Structures are given as structure tokens and as C-alpha cells.
PDB file of C-alpha atoms in Angstrom:
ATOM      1  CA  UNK A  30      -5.801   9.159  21.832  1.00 50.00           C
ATOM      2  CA  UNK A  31      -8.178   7.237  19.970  1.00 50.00           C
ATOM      3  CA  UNK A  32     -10.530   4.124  21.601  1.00 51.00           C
ATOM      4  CA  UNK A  33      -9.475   2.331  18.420  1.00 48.00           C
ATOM      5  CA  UNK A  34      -5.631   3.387  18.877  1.00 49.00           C
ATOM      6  CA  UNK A  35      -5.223   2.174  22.243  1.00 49.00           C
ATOM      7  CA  UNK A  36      -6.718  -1.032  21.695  1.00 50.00           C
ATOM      8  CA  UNK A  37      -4.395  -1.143  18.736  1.00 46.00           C
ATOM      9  CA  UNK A  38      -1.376  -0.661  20.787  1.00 47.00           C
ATOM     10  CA  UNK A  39      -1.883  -2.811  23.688  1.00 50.00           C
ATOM     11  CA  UNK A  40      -2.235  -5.718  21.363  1.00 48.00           C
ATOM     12  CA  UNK A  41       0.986  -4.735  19.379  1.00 44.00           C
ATOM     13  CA  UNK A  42       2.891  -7.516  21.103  1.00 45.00           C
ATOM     14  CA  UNK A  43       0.773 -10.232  19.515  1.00 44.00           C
ATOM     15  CA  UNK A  44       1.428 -11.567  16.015  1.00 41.00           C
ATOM     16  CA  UNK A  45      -1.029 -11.084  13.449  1.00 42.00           C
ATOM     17  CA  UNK A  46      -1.846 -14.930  13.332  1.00 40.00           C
ATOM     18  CA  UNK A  47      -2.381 -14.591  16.972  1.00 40.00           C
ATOM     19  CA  UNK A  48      -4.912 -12.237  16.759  1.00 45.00           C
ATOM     20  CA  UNK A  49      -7.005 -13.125  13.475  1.00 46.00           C
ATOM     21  CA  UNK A  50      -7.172 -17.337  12.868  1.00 63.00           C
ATOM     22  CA  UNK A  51      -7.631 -16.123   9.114  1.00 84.00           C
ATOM     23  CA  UNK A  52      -5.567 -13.275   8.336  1.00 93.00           C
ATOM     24  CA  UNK A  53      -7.729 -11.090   5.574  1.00 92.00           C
ATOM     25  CA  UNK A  54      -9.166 -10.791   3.242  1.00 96.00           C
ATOM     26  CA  UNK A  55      -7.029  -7.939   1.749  1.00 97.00           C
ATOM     27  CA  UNK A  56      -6.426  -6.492  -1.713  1.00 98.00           C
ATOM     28  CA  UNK A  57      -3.326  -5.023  -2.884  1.00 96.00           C
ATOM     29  CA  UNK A  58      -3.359  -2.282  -5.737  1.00 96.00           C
ATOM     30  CA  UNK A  59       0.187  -1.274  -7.103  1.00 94.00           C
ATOM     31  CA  UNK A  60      -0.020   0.481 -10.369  1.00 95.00           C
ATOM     32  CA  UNK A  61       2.410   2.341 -12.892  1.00 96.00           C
ATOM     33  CA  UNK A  62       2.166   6.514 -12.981  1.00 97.00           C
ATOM     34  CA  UNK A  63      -0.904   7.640 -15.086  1.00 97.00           C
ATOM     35  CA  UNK A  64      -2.886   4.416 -14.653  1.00 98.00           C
ATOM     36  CA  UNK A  65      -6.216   5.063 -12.048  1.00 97.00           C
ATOM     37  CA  UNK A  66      -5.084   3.192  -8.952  1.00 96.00           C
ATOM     38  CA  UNK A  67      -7.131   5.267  -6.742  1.00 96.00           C
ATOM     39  CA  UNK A  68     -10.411   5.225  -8.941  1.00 97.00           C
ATOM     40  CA  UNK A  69     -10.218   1.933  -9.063  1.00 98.00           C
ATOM     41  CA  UNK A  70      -9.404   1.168  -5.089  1.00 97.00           C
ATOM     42  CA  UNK A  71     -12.328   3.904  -4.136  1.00 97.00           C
ATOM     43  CA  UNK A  72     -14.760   2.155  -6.699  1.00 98.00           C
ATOM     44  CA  UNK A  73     -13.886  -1.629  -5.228  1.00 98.00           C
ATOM     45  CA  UNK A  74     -14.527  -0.457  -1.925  1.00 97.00           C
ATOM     46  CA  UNK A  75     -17.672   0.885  -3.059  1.00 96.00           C
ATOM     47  CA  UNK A  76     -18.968  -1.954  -4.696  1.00 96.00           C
ATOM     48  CA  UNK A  77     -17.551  -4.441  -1.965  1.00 95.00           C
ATOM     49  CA  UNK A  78     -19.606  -2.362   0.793  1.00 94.00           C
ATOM     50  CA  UNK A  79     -22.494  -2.566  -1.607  1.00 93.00           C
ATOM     51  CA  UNK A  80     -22.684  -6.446  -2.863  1.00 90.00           C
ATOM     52  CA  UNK A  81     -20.812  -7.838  -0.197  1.00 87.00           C
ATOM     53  CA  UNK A  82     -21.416  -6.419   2.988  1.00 81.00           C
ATOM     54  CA  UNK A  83     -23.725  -7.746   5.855  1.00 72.00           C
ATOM     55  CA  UNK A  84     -24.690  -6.004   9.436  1.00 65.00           C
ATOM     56  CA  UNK A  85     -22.102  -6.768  11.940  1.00 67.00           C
ATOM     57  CA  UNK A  86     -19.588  -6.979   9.917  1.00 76.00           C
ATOM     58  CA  UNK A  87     -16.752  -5.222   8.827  1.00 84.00           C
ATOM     59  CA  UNK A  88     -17.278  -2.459   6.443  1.00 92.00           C
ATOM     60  CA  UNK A  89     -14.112  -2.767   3.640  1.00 96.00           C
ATOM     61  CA  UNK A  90     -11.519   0.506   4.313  1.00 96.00           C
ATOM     62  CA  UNK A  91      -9.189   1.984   2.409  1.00 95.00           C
ATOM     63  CA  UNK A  92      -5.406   1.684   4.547  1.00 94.00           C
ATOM     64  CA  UNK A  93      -4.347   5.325   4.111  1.00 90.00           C
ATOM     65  CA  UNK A  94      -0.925   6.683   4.351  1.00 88.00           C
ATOM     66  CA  UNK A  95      -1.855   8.783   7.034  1.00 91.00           C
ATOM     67  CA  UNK A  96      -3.225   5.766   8.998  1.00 93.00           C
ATOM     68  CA  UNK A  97      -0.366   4.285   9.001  1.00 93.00           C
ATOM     69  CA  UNK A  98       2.030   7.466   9.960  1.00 92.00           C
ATOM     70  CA  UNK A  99      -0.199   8.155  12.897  1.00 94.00           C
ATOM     71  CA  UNK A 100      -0.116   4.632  14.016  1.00 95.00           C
ATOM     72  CA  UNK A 101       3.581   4.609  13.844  1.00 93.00           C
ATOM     73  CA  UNK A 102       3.744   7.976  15.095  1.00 93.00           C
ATOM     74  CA  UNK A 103       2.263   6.970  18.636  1.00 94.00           C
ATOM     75  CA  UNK A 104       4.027   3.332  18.289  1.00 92.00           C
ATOM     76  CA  UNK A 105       7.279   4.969  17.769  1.00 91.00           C
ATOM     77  CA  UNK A 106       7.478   8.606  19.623  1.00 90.00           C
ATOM     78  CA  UNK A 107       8.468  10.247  16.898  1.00 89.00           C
ATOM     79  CA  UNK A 108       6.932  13.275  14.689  1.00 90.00           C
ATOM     80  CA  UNK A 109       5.154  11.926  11.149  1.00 91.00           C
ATOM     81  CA  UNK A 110       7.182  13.657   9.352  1.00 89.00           C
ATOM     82  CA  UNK A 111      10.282  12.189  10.288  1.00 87.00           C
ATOM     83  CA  UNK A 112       8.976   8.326   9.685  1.00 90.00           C
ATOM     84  CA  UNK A 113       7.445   9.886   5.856  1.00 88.00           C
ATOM     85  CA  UNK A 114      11.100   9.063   4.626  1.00 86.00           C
ATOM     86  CA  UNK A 115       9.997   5.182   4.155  1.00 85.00           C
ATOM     87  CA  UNK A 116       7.724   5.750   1.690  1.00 82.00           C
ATOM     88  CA  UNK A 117       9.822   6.786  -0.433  1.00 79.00           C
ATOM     89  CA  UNK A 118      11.876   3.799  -0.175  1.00 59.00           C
ATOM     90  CA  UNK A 119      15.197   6.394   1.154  1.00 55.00           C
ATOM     91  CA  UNK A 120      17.700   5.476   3.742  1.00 50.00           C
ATOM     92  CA  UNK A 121      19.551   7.394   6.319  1.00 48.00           C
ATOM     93  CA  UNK A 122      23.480   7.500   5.376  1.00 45.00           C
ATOM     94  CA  UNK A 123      25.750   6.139   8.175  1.00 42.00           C
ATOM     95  CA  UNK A 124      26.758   9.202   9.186  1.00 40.00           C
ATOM     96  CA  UNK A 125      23.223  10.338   9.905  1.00 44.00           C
ATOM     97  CA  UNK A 126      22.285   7.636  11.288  1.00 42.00           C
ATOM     98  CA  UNK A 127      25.153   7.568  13.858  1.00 37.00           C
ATOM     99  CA  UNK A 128      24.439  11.762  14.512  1.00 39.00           C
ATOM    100  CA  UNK A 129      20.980  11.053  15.535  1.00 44.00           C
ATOM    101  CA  UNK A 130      21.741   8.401  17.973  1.00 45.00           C
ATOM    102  CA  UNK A 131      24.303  10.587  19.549  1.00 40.00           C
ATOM    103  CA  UNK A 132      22.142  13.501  19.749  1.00 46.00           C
ATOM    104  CA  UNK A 133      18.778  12.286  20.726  1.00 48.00           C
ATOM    105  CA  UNK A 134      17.665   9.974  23.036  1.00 47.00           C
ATOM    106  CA  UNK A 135      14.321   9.486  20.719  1.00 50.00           C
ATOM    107  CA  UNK A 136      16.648   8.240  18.236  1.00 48.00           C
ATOM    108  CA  UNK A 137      15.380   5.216  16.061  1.00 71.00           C
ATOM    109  CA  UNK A 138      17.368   3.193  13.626  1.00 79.00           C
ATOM    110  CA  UNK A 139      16.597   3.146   9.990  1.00 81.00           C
ATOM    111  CA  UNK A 140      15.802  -0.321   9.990  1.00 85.00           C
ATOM    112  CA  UNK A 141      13.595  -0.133  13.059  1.00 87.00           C
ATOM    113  CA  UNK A 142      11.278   2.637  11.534  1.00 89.00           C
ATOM    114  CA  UNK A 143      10.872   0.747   8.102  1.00 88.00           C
ATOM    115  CA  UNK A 144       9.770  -2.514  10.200  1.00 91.00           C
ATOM    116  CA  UNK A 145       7.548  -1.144  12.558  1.00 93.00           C
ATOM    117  CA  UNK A 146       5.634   0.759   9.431  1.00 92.00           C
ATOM    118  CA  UNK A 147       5.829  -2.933   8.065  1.00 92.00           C
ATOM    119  CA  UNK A 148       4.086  -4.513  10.902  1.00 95.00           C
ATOM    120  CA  UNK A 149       1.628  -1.991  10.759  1.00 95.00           C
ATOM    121  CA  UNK A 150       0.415  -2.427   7.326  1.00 95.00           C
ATOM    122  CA  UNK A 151       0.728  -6.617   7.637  1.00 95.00           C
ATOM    123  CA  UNK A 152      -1.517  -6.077  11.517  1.00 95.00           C
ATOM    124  CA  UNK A 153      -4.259  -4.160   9.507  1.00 95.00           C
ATOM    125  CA  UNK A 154      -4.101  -5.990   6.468  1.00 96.00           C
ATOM    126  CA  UNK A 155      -4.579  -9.076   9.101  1.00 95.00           C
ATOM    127  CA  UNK A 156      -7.728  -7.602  10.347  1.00 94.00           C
ATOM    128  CA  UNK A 157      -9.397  -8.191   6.739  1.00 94.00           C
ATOM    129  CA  UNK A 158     -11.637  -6.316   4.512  1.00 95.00           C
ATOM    130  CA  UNK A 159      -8.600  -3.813   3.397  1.00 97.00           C
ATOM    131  CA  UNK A 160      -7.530  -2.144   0.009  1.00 97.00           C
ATOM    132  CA  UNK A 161      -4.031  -1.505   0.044  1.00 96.00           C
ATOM    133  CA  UNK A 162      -2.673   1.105  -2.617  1.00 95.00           C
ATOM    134  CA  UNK A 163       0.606   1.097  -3.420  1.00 89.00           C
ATOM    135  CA  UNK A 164       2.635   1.648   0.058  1.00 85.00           C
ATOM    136  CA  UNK A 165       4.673  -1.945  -0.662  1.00 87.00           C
ATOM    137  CA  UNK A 166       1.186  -3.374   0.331  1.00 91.00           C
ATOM    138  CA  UNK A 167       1.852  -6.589  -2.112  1.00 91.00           C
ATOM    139  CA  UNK A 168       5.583  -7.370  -0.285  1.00 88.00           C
ATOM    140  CA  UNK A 169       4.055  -7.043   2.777  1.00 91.00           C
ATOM    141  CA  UNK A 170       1.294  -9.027   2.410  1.00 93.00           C
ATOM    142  CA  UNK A 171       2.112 -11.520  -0.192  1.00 90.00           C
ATOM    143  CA  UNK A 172       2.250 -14.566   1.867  1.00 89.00           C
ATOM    144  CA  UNK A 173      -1.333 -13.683   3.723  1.00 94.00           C
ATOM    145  CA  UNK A 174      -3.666 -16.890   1.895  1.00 93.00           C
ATOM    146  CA  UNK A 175      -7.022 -14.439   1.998  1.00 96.00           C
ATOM    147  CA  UNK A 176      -5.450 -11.905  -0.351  1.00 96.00           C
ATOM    148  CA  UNK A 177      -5.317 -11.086  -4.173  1.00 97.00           C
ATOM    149  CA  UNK A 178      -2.803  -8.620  -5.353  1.00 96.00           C
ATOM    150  CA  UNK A 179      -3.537  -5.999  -8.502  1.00 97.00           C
ATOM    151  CA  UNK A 180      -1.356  -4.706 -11.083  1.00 97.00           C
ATOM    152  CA  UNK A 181      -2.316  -1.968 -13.456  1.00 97.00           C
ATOM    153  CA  UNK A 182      -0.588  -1.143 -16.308  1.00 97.00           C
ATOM    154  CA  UNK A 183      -0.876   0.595 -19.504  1.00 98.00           C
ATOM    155  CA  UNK A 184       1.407   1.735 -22.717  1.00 98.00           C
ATOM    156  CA  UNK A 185       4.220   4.444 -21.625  1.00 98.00           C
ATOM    157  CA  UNK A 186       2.393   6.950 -24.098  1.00 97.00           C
ATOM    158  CA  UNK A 187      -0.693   6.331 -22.862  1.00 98.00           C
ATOM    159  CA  UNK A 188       0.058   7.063 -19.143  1.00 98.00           C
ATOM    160  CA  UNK A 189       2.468  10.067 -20.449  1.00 98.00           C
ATOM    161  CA  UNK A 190      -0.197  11.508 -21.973  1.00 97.00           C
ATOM    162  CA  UNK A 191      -2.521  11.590 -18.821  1.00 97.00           C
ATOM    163  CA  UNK A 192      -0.389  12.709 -17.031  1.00 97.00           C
ATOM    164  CA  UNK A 193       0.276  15.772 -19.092  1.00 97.00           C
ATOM    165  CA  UNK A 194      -3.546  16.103 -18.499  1.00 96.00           C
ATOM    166  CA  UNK A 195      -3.491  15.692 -15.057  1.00 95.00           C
ATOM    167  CA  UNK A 196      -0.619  17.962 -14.294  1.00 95.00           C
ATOM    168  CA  UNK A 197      -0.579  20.086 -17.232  1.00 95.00           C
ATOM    169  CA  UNK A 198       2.624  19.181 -17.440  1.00 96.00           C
ATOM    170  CA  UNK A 199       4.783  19.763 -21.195  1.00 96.00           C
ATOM    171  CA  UNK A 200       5.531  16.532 -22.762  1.00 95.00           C
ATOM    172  CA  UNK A 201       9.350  16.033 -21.869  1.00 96.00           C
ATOM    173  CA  UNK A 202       8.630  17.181 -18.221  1.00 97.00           C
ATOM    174  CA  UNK A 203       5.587  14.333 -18.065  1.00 97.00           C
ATOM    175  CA  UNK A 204       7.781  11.558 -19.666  1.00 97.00           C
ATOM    176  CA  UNK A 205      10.896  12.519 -16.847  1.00 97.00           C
ATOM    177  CA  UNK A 206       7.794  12.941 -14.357  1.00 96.00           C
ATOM    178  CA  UNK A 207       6.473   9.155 -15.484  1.00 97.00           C
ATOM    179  CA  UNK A 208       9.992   7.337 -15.559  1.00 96.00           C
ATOM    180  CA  UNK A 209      10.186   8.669 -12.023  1.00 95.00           C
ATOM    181  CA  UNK A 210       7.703   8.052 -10.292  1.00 94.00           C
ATOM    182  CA  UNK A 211       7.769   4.022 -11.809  1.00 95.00           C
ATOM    183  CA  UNK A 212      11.319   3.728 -10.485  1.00 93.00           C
ATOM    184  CA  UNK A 213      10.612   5.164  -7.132  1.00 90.00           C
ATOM    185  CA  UNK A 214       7.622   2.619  -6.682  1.00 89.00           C
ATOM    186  CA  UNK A 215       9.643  -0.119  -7.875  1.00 88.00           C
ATOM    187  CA  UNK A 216      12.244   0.836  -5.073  1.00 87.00           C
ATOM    188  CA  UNK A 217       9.152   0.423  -2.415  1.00 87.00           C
ATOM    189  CA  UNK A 218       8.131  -2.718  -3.277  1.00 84.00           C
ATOM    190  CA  UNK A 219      11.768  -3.711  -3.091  1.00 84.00           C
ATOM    191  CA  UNK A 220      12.643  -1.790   0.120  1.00 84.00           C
ATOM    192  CA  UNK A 221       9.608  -3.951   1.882  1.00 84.00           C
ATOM    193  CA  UNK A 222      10.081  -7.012  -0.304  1.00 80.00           C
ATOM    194  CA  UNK A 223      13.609  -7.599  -0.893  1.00 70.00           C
ATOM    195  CA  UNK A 224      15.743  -7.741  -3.949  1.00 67.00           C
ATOM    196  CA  UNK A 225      15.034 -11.090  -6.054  1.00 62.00           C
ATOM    197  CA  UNK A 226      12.293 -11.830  -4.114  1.00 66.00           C
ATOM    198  CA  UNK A 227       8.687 -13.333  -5.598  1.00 67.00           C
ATOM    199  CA  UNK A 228       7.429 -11.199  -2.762  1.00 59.00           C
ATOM    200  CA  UNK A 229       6.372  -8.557  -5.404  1.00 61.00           C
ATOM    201  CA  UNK A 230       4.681 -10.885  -7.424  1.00 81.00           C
ATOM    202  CA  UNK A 231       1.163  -9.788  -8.887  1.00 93.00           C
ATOM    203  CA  UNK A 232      -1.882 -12.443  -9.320  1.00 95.00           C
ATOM    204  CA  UNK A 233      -3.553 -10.298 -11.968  1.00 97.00           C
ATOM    205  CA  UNK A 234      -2.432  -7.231 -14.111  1.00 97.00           C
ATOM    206  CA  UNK A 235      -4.635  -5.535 -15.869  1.00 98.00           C
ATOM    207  CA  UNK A 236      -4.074  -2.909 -19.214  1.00 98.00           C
ATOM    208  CA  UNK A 237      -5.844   0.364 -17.855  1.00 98.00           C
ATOM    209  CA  UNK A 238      -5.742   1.869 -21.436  1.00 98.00           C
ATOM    210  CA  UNK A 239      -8.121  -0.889 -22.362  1.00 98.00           C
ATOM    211  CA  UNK A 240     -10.745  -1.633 -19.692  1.00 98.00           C
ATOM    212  CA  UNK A 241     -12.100   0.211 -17.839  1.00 98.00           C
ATOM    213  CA  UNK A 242     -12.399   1.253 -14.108  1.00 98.00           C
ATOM    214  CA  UNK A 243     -15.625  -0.731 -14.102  1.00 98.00           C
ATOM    215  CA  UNK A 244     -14.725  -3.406 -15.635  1.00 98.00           C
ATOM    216  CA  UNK A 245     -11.196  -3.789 -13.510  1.00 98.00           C
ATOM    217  CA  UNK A 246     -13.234  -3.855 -11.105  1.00 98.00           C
ATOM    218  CA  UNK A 247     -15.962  -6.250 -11.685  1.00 98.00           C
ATOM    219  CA  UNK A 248     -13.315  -8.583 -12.617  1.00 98.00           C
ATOM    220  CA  UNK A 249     -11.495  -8.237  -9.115  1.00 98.00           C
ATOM    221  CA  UNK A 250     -14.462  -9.102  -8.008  1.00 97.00           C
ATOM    222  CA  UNK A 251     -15.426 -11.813  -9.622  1.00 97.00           C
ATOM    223  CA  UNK A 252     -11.848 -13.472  -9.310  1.00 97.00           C
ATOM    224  CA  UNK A 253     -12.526 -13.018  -4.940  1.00 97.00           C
ATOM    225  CA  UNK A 254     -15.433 -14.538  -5.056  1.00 95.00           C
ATOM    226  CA  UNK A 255     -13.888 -17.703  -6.894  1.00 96.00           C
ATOM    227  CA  UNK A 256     -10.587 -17.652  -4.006  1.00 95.00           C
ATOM    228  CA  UNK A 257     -13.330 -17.640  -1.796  1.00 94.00           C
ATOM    229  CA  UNK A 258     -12.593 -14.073  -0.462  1.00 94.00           C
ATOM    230  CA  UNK A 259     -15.938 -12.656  -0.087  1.00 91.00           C
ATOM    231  CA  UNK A 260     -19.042 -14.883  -0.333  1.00 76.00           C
TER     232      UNK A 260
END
């Protein structure tokens, strides 16, 4: 186990605000399928760690999925893949649910394994300098002050045909592929949000067909240095 892990862990106890007097700063990126949320998240880090970054202090990170699964791996005692479910925004049925705590005494409830991959993301969001892509990372972390949350967007065509490109997919199979993937992201920001919430609000949402990842970014920038994110 990891130096950094174990310090993790002991302080699990403690509330974010506990730990960090300002909680952040942290970007969220949540983007529609076909639009270049991870060019975009990998060239903000870039140029953060570039402009913005002075010795001693923290370099800006990308929050991976795996990150958080072996986090909440350790946290939990149970194997990555059977915590993978909650990104996907699924559920256990009742009848699994009651199966598994009959049959296993490293049984954990649905609702326990979606909150302690919660905490997770909102304790390393906390620590500051993080991109967060997709994951539900604006629900979590909506109500952190230090944070800005991204939306990308672009025409349904648009994104159908990249991913067509991407995936050499035919055109009906990339539209099905598109509609998809939207809804299931939708779900996740709902699963960690709530329904009706303005948890999955965005500050700024950006056309992808029209700017470009450059720009996007320059303009994220620009917009934390005005909220006072990075100076």
C-alpha cells in the first residue's frame, strides 16, 4: 500500500472542510459523446502546470477512474470490479441486494458503495488543483466555492459524425451509439446529483464544433483567473 494511500485513509474520518480551509480549486468537464472532453482536460492541465504553477506547490492532476476504484477498493474491501457498477449510474435489484448480504459477510449496500465513491471524488476534489471528467464530478462538487464547472457541446450531426470516425462505426450504429452514451451520462450526473436538482448545473458550455480545443481552453482559463482560482 501506497505512502499516499495510507495517509489518505487514516484521515478518511475527517470532512473535507476539516482538512482543506479552502476546498479547491477544481474543474469539472462533463461533455456530450463525440465532443473532446479528454483533449481538452489533458491540454488544461498542461497549460495550468505551465502558466500557473510555482515550486512547492501542487502540480494540477487529472482524477482518474482508476484512482478512484483503487481508493474505494482499499476503503471498502471489495474487488474494483464489483464497485465499476456506479459509474454507470446502475443499481442492484432488491433481490440482489438482499442475496449478497445473505451470502457474504463483505457484503456492501448499494447505497453505501455509490457514497463512499462520492466522498472520494468530493475529498480529492477538496485537495485542489483537480480536473474532473465526467464521473458526476459537477454533482459532486457543485457547492465547492473554488470550482468552475465545463460543458461541451456540439450539433447531434456533428458529434455523430466523429464518432463514425473514431469508431468506424456505420451511420445508424453511431447515431444509436451517440443517443446512448448522452443518456447514460445524464443518468450519472443524476445518480450523484439527484433528480430536479441545480446540482448539475454548468457555469460555462461551450460549442466544440466551433472553437477549438485551444481556444476552450484559453477561455477556461481566463474565466479562473477572474473567480480568482489560480493567480
Amino acid at each position: 500500500m501506497s505512502i499516499a494511500l495510507i495517509k489518505y485513509l487514516s484521515e478518511w474520518g475527517k470532512r473535507p472542510s476539516d482538512l482543506y480551509k479552502e476546498p479547491g480549486p477544481v474543474v469539472t468537464i462533463s461533455r456530450e459523446m463525440g465532443c473532446p472532453g479528454k483533449q481538452v482536460s489533458s491540454t488544461l492541465i498542461e497549460e495550468l502546470n505551465k502558466r500557473y504553477r510555482l515550486r512547492n506547490e501542487l502540480a494540477w492532476r487529472w482524477l482518474a477512474k482508476e484512482e478512484i476504484l483503487n481508493i474505494a477498493s482499499t476503503k471498502l474491501g471489495l474487488p474494483k470490479e464489483d464497485i465499476d457498477y456506479v459509474f454507470e449510474a446502475k443499481r442492484k435489484g432488491i433481490m440482489q441486494e438482499i442475496l449478497e448480504s445473505m451470502s457474504t459477510k463483505y457484503y456492501k449496500s448499494d447505497k453505501h458503495i455509490q457514497n463512499t465513491v462520492k466522498n472520494i471524488i468530493r475529498s480529492e476534489a477538496s485537495k485542489g488543483h483537480v480536473v474532473i471528467l465526467g464521473r458526476g464530478g459537477v454533482a459532486i462538487t457543485r457547492d465547492i466555492p473554488r470550482s468552475i464547472h465545463i460543458h461541451l457541446e456540439a450539433p447531434f450531426e456533428w458529434r455523430v459524425l466523429r464518432v463514425e470516425e473514431m469508431y468506424h462505426f456505420e451511420p445508424r450504429e453511431a447515431e444509436l451509439y451517440v443517443r446512448e452514451i448522452d443518456r447514460k451520462r445524464e443518468e450519472i450526473r443524476v445518480y450523484f446529483g439527484g433528480k430536479d436538482t441545480d446540482y448539475t448545473r454548468f457555469d460555462i458550455t461551450f460549442n466544440a464544433m466551433t472553437l477549438s480545443v485551444q481556444e476552450i481552453v484559453d477561455i477556461i482559463i481566463h474565466a479562473m483567473e477572474v473567480r480568482n482560482l489560480i493567480v
